[in-house]
PDB file of N, CA and C in Angstrom:
ATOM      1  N   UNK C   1     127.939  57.845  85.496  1.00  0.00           N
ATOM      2  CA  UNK C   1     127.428  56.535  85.079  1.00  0.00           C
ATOM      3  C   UNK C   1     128.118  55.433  85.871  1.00  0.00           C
ATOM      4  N   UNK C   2     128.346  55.635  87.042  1.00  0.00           N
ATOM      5  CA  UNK C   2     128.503  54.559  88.057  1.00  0.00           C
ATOM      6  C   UNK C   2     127.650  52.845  87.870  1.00  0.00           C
ATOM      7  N   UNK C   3     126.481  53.012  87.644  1.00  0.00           N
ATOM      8  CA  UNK C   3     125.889  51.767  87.715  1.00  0.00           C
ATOM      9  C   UNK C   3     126.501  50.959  86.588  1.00  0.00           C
ATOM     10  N   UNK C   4     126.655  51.717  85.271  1.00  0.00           N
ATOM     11  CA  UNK C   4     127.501  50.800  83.764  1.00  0.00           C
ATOM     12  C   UNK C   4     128.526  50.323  84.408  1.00  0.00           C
ATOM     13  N   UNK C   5     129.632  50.463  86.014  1.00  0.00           N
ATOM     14  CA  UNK C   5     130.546  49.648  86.027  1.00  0.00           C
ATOM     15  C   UNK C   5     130.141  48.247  86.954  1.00  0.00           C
ATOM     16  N   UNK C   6     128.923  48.529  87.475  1.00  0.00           N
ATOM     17  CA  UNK C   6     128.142  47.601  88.359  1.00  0.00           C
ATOM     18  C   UNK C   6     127.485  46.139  87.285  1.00  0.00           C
ATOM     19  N   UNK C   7     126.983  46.803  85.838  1.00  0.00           N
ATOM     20  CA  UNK C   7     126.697  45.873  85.222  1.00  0.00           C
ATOM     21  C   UNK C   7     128.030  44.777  84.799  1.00  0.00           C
ATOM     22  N   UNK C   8     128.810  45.277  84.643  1.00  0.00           N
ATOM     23  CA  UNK C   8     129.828  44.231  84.127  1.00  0.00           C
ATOM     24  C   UNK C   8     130.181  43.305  85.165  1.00  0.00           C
ATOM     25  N   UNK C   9     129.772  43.643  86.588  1.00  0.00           N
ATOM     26  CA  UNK C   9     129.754  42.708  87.455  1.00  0.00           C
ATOM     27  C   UNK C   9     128.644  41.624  87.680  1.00  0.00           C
ATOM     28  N   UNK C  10     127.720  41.703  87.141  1.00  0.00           N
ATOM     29  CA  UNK C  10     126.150  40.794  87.232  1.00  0.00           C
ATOM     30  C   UNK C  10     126.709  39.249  86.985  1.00  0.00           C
ATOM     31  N   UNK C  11     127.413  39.325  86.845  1.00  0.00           N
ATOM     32  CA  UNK C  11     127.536  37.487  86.619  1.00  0.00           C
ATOM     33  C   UNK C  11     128.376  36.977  88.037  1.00  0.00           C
ATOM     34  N   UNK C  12     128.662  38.252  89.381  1.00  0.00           N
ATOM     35  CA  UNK C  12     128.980  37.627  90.313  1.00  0.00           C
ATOM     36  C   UNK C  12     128.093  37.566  90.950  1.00  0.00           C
ATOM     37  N   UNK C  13     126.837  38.172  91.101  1.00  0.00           N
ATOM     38  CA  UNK C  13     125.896  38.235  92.029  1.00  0.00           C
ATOM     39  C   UNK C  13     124.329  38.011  91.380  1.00  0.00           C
ATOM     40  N   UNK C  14     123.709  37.027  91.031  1.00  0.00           N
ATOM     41  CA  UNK C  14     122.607  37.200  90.394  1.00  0.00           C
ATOM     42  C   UNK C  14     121.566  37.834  90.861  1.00  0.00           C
ATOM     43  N   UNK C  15     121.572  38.735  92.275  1.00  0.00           N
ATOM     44  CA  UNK C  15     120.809  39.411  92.504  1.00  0.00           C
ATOM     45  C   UNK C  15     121.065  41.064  91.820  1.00  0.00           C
ATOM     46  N   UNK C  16     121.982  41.453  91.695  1.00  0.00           N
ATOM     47  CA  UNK C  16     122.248  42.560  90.920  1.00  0.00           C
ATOM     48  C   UNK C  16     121.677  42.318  89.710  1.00  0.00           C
ATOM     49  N   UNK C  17     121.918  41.312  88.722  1.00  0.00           N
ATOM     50  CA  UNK C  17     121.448  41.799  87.382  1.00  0.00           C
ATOM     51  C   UNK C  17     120.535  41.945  87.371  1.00  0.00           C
ATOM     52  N   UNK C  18     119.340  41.929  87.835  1.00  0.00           N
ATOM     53  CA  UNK C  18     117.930  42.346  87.245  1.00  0.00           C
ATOM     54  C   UNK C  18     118.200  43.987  87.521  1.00  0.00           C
ATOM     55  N   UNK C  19     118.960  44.250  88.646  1.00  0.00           N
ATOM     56  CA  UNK C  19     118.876  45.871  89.309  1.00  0.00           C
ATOM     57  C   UNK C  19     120.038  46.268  88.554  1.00  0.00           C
ATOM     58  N   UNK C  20     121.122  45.657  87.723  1.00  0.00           N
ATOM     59  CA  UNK C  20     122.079  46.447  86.733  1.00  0.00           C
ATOM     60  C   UNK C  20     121.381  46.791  85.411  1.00  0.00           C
ATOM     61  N   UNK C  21     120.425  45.818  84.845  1.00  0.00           N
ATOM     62  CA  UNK C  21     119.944  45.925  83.491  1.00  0.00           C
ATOM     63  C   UNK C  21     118.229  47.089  83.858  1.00  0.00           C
ATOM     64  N   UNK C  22     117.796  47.095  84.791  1.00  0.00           N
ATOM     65  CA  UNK C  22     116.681  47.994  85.052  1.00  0.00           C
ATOM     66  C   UNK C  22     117.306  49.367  85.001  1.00  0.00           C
ATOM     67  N   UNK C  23     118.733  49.526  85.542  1.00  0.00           N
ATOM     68  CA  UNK C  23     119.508  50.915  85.583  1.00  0.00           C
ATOM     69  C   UNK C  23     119.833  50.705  83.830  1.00  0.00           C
ATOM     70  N   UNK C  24     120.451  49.968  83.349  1.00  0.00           N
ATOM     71  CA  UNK C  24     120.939  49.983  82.105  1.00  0.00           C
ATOM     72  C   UNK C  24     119.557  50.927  81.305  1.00  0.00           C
ATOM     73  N   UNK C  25     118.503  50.394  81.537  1.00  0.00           N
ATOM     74  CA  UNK C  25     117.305  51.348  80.263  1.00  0.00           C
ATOM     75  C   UNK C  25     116.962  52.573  80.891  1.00  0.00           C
ATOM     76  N   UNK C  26     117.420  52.753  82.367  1.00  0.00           N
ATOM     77  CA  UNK C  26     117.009  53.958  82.114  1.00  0.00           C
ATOM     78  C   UNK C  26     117.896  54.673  82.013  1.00  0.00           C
ATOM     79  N   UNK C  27     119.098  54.627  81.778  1.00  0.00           N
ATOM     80  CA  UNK C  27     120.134  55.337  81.011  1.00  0.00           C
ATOM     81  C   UNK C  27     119.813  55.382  79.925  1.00  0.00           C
ATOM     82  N   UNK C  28     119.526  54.250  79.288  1.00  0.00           N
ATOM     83  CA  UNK C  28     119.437  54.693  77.638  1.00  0.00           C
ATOM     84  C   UNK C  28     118.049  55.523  77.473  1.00  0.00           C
ATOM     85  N   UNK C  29     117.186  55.481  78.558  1.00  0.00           N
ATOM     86  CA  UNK C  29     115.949  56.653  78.321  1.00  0.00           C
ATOM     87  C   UNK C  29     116.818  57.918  78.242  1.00  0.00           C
ATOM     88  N   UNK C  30     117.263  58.405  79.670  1.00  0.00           N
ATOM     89  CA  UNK C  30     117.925  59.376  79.705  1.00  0.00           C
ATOM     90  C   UNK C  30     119.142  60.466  78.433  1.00  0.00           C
ATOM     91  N   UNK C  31     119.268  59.112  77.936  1.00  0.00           N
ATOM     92  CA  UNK C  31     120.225  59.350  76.749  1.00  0.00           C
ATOM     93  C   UNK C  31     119.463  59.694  75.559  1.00  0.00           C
ATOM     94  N   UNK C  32     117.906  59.113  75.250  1.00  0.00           N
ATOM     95  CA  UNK C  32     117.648  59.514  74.240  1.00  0.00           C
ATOM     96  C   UNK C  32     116.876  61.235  74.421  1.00  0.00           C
ATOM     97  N   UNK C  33     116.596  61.684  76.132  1.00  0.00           N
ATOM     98  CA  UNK C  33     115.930  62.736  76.084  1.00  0.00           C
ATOM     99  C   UNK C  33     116.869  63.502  76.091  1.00  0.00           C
ATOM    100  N   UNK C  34     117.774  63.567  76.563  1.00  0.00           N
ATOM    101  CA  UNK C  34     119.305  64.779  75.881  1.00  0.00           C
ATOM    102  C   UNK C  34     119.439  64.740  75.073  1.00  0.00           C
ATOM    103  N   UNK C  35     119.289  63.625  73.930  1.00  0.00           N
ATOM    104  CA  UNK C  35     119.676  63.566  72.357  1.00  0.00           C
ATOM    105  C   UNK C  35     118.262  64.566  71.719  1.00  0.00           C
ATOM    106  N   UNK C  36     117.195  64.527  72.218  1.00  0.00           N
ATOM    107  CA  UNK C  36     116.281  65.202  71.876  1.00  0.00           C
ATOM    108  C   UNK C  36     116.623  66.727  72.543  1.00  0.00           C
ATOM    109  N   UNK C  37     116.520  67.283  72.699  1.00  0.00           N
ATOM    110  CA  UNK C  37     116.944  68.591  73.876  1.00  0.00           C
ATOM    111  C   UNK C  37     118.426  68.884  73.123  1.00  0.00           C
ATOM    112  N   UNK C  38     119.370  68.474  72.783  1.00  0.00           N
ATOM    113  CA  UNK C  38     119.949  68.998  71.755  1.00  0.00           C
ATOM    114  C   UNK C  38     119.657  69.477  70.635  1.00  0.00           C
ATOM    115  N   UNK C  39     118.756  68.382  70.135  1.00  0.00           N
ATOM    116  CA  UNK C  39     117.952  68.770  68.402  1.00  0.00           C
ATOM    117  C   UNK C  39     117.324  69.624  68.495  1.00  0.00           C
ATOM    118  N   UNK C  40     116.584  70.476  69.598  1.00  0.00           N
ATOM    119  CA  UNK C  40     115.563  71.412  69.361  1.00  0.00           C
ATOM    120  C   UNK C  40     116.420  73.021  69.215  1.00  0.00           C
TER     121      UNK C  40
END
């Protein structure tokens, strides 16, 4: 999870945050399909 240390940087570069928070959801996609794939 390299990019989560990229987001805490978005307030030096305002071109990153749109491309830190677009990585941010698809982590949390990613996170909810392992959370599923465990449950089964």
């Amino acid at each position: 999870m390299w990019w989560s240390g990229e987001a805490t940087d978005t307030g030096k570069s305002p071109s990153c945050l749109s491309r830190g928070q677009q990585q941010q959801q698809q982590e949390q996609e990613q996170q909810e399909q392992q959370q599923e794939q465990q449950r089964q």
